[in-house]
mmCIF file of C-alpha atoms in Angstrom:
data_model
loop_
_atom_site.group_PDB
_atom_site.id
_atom_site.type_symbol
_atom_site.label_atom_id
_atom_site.label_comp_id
_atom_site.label_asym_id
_atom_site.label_seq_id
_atom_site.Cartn_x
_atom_site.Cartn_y
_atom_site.Cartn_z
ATOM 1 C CA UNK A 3 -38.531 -13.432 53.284
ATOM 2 C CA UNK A 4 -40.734 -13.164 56.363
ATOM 3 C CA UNK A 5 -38.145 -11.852 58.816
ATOM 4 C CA UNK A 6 -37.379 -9.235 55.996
ATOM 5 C CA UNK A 7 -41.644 -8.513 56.003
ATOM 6 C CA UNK A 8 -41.597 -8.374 59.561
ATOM 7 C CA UNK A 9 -38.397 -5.818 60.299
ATOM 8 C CA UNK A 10 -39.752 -3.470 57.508
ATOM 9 C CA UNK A 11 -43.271 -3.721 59.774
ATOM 10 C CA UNK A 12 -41.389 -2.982 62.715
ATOM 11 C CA UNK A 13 -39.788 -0.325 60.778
ATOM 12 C CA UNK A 14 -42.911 1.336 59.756
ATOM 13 C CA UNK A 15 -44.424 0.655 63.316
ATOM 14 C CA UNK A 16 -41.452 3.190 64.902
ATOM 15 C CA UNK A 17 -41.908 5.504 61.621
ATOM 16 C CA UNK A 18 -45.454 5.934 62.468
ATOM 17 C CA UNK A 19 -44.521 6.782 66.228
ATOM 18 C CA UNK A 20 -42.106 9.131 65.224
ATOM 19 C CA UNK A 21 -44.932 11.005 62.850
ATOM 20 C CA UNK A 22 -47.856 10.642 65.541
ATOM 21 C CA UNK A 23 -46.076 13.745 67.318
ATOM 22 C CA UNK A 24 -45.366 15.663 63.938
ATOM 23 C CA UNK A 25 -47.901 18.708 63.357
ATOM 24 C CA UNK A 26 -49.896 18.714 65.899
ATOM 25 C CA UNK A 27 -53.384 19.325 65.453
ATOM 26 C CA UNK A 28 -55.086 22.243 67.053
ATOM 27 C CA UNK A 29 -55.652 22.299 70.855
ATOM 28 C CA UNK A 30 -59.378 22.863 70.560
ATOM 29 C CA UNK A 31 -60.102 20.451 68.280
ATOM 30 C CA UNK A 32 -57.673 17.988 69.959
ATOM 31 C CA UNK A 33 -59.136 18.544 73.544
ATOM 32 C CA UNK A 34 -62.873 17.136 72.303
ATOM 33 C CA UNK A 35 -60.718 14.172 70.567
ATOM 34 C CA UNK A 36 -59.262 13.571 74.107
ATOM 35 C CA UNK A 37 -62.375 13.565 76.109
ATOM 36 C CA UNK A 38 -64.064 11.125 73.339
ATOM 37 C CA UNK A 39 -61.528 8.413 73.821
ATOM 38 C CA UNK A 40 -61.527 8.801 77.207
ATOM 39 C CA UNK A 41 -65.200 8.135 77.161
ATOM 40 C CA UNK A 42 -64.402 4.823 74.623
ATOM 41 C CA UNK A 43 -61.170 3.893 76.215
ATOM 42 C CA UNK A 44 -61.228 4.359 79.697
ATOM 43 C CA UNK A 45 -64.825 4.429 81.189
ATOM 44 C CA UNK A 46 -66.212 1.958 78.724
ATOM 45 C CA UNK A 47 -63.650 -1.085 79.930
ATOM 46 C CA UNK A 48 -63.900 0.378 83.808
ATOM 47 C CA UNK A 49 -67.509 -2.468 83.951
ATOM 48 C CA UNK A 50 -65.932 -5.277 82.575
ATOM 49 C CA UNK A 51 -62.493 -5.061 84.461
ATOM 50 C CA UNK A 52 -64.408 -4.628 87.525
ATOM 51 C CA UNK A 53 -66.065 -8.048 87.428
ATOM 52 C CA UNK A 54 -63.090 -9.774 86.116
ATOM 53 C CA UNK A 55 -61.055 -8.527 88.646
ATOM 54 C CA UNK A 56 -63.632 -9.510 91.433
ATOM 55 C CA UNK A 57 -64.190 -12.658 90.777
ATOM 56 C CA UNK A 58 -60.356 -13.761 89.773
ATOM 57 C CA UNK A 59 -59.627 -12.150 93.091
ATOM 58 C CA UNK A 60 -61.554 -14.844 94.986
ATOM 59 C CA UNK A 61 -61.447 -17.576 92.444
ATOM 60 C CA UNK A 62 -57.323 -17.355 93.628
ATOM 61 C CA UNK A 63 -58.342 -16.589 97.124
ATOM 62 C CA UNK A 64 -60.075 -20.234 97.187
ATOM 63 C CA UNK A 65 -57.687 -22.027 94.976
ATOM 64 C CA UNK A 66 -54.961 -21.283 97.358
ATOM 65 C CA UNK A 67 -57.434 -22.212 100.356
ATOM 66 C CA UNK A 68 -57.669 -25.549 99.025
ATOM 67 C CA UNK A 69 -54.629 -26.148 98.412
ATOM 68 C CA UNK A 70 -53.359 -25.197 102.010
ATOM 69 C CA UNK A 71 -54.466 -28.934 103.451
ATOM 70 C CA UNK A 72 -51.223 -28.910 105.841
ATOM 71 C CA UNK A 73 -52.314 -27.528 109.305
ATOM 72 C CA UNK A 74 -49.029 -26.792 110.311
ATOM 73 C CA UNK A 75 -49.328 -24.021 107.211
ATOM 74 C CA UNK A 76 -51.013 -20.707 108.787
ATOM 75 C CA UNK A 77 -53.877 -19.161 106.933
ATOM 76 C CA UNK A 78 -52.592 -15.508 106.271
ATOM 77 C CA UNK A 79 -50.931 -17.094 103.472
ATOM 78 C CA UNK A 80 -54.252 -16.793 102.002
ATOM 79 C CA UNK A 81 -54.023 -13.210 101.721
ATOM 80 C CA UNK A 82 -50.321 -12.863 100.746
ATOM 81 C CA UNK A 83 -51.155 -15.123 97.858
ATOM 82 C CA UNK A 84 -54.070 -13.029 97.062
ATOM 83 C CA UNK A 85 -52.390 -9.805 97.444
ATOM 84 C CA UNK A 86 -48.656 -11.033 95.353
ATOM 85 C CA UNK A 87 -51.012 -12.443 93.014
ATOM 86 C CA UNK A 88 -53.337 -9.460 91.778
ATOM 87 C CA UNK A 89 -50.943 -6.529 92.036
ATOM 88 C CA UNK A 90 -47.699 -8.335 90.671
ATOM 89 C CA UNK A 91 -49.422 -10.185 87.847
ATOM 90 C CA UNK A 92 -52.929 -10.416 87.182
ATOM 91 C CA UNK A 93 -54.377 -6.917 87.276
ATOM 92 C CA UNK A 94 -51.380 -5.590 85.244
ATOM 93 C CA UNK A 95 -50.560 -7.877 82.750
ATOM 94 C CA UNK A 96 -53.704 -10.350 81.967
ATOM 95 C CA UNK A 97 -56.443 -6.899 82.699
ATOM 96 C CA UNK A 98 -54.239 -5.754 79.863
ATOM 97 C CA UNK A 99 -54.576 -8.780 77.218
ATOM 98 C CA UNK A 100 -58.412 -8.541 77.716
ATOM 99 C CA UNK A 101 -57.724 -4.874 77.042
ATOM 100 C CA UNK A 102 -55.794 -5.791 73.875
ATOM 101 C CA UNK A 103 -59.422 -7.829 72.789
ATOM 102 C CA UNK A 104 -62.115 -4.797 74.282
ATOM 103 C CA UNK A 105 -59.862 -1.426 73.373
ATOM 104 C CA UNK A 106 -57.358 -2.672 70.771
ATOM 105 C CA UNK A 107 -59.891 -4.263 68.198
ATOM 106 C CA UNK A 108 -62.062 -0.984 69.036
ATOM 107 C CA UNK A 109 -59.208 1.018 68.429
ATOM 108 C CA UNK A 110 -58.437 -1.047 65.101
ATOM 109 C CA UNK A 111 -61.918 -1.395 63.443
ATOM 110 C CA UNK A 112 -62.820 2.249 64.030
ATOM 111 C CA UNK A 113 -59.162 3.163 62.152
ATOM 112 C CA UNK A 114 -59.465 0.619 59.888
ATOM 113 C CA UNK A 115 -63.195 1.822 59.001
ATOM 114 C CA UNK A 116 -62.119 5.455 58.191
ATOM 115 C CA UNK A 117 -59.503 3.890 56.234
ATOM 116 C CA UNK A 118 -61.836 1.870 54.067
ATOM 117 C CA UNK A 119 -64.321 5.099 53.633
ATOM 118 C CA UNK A 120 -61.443 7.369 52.606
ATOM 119 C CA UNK A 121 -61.998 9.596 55.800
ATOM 120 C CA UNK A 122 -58.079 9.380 56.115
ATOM 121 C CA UNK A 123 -57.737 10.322 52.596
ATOM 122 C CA UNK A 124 -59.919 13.209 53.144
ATOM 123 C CA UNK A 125 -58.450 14.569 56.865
ATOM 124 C CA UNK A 126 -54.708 14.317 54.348
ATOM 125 C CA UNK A 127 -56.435 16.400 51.268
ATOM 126 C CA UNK A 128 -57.254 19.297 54.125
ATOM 127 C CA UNK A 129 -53.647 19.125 55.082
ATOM 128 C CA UNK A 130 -54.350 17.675 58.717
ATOM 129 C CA UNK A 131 -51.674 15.189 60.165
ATOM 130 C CA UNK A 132 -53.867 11.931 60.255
ATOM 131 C CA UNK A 133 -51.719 10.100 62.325
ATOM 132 C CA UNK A 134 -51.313 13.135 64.907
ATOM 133 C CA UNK A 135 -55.630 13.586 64.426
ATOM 134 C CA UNK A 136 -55.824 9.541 64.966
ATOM 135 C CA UNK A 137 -53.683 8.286 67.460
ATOM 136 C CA UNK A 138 -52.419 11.440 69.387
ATOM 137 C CA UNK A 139 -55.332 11.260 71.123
ATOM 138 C CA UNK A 140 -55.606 7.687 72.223
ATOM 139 C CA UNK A 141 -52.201 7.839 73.767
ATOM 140 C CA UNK A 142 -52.896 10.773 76.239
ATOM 141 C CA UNK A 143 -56.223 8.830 76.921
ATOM 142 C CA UNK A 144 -54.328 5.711 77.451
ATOM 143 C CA UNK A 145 -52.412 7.661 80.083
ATOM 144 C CA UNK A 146 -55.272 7.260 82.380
ATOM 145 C CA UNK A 147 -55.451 3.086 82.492
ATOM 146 C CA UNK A 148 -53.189 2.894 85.698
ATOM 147 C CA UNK A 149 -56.496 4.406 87.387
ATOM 148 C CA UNK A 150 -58.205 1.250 85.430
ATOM 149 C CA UNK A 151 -55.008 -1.186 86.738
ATOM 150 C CA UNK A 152 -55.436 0.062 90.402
ATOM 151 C CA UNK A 153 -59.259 -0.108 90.379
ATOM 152 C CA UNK A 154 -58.489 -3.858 88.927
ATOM 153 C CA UNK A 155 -55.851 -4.202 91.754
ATOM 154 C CA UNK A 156 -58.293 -2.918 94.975
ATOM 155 C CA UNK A 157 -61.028 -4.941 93.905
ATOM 156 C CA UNK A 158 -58.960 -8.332 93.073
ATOM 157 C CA UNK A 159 -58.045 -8.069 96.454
ATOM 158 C CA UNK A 160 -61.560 -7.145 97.930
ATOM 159 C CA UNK A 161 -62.505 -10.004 95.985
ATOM 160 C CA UNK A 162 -60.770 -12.532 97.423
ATOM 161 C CA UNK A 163 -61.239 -10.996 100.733
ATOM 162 C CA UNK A 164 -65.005 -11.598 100.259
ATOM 163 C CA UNK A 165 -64.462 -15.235 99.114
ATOM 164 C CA UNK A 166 -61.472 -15.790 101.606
ATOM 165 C CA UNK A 167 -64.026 -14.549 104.804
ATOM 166 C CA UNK A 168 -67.257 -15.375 103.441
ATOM 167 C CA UNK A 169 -66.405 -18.894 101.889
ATOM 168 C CA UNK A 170 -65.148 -20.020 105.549
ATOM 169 C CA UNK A 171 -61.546 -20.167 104.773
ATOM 170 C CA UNK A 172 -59.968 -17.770 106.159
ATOM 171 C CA UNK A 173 -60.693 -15.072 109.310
ATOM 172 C CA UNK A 174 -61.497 -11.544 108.038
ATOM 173 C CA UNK A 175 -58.120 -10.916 111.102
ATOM 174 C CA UNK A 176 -55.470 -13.603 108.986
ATOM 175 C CA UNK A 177 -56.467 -12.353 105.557
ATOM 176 C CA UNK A 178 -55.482 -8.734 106.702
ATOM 177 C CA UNK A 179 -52.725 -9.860 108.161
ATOM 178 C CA UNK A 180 -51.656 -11.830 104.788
ATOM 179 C CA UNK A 181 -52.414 -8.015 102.910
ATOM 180 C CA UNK A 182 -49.794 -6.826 105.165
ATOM 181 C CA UNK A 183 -46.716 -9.381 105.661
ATOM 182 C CA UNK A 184 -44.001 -8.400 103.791
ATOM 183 C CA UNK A 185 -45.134 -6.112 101.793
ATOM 184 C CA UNK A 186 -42.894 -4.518 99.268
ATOM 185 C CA UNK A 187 -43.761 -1.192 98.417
ATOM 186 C CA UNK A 188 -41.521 -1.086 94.814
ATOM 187 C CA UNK A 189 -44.385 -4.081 93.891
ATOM 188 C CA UNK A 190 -46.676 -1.641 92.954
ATOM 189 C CA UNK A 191 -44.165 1.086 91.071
ATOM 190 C CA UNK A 192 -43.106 -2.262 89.226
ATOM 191 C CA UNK A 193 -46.686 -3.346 88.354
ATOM 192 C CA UNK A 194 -47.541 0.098 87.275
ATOM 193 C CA UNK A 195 -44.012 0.731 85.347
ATOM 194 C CA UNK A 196 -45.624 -2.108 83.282
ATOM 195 C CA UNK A 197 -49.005 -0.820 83.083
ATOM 196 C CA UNK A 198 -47.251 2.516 81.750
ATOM 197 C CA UNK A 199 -46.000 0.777 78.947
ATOM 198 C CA UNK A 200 -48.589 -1.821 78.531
ATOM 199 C CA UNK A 201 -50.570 1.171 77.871
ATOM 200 C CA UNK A 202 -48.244 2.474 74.980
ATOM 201 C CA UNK A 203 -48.766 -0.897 73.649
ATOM 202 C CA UNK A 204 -52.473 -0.468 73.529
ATOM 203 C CA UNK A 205 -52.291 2.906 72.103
ATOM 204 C CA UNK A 206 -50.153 2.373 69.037
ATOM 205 C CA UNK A 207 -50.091 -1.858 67.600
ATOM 206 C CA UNK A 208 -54.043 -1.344 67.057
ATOM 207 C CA UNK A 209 -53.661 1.973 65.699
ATOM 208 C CA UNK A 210 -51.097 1.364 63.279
ATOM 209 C CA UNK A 211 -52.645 -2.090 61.837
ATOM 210 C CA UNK A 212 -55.874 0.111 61.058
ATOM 211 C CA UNK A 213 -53.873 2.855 60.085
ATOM 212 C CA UNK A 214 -51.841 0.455 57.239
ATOM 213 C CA UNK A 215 -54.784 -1.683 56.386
ATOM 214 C CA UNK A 216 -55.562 -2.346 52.908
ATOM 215 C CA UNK A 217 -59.120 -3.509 51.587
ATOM 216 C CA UNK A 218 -62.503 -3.517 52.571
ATOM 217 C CA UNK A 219 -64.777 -4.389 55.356
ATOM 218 C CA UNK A 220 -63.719 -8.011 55.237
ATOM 219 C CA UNK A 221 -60.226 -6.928 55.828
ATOM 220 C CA UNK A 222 -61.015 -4.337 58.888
ATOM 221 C CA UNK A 223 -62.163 -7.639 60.811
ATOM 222 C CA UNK A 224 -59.037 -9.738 59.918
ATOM 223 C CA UNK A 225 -56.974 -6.489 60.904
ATOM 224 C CA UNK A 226 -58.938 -6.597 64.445
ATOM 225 C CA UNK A 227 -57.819 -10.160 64.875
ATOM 226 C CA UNK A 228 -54.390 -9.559 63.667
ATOM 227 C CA UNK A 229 -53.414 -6.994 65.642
ATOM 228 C CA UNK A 230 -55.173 -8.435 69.001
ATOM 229 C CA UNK A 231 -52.906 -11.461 68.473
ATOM 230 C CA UNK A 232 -49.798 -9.206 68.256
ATOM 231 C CA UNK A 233 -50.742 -6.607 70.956
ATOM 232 C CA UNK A 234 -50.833 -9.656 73.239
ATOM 233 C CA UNK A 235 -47.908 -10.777 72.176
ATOM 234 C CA UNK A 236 -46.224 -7.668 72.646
ATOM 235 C CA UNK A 237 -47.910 -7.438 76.219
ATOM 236 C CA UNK A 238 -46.539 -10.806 77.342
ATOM 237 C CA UNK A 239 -42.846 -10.695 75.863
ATOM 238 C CA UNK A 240 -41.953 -6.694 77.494
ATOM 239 C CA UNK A 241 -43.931 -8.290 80.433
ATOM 240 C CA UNK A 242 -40.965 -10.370 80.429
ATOM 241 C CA UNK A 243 -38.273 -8.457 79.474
ATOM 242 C CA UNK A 244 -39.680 -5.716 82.347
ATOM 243 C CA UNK A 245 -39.906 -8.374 84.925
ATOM 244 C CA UNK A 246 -35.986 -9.528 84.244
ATOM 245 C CA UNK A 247 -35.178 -5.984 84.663
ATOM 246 C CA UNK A 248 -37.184 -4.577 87.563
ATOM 247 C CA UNK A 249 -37.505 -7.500 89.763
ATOM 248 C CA UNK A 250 -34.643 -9.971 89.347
ATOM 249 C CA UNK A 251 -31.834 -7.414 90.078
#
């Protein structure tokens, strides 16, 4: 009975994709909704992914210094640690869970809101595509977080360049040179393949459990904590199935 409840979610999840792009709603009107969830999506998180990054950047910029007791073990591995660290994992994949808590119960509560005060109802009565009005616009905004991921990425580093140098562990000379052996250029078109479709993710599960909730304001929180929970679960599973594909070929 639940696997039958879930496919017929996941049903309704691609049938909601498929109308998103049906009916498009009027360019002018459109272009303000695009700036306006650029504003709440993008700029809004572009504070708190700076200081996560930061400090995670020298938090594993340390951790790896202390755990490098062998002498015999140089100390650019410092900054290739650092450096395969951030970009391959951290700033795509884990910047995007917290994403899935700041922009996906955002997302959700402010759909799930208009559902509960019959805006929805109304945009439908005046013959506007909802779903086109609603999420359209949070998808083209959402094609901006790879400038969010990369900002996470240069200052994860920076940060553990600050901690590596300024901390004593490292020379400012070996932690550049860590940044730079054997680097792998595909690293980053894999991390932001992911962050491409992490994005998607972030777009559409929050929309579409606001979109399909049923209730009052009780139920827009529970729908905020729902679909968190299954936007990172999402996140983590094609973070897998991408990784399989891209990197162990």
């Amino acid at each position: 009975m639940m696997l039958i409840r879930y496919l017929s979610q996941i049903g309704r999840y691609f049938i909601m994709l498929k109308e998103v792009f049906n009916k498009p709603t009027k360019w002018s009107v459109m272009k303000q909704l695009i700036l306006k969830e650029i504003d709440d999506l993008i700029i809004d998180s572009l504070g708190i992914v700076s200081f996560i990054s930061f400090f995670v950047g020298g938090v594993v910029a340390i951790q790896t210094a202390l755990n490098l007791t062998n002498p015999l073990i140089p100390k650019y591995l410092i900054g290739f640690a650092t450096r395969q660290s951030v970009i391959l994992e951290f700033a795509p994949t884990f910047i995007s869970v917290i994403m899935a808590g700041k922009m996906g119960s955002f997302i959700t509560s402010s759909i799930g809101t208009m559902r509960v005060t019959e805006q929805i109802d109304a945009l439908e009565v005046m013959g506007v595509n909802s779903l086109n009005y609603l999420v359209f616009p949070k998808i083209i905004a959402l094609l901006l977080y790879p400038f969010v991921i990369s900002l996470s990425m240069f200052l994860g580093v920076f940060g553990g360049y600050i901690a590596g140098v300024y901390g004593g562990f490292t020379s400012s000379a070996e932690f550049i040179q860590g940044i730079q052996t054997e680097f792998i250029p595909f690293h980053i078109a894999y991390a932001f393949i992911k962050t491409i479709v992490f994005a998607l993710i972030l777009a559409t599960i929050p929309s579409f459990h606001g979109f399909y909730m049923k209730g009052g304001a009780l139920e827009v929180g529970k729908a905020s904590t729902v679909a968190f929970v299954w936007t990172s679960v999402v996140i983590i599973l094609m973070n897998y199935i991408l990784t399989q594909l891209l990197l162990s070929s």
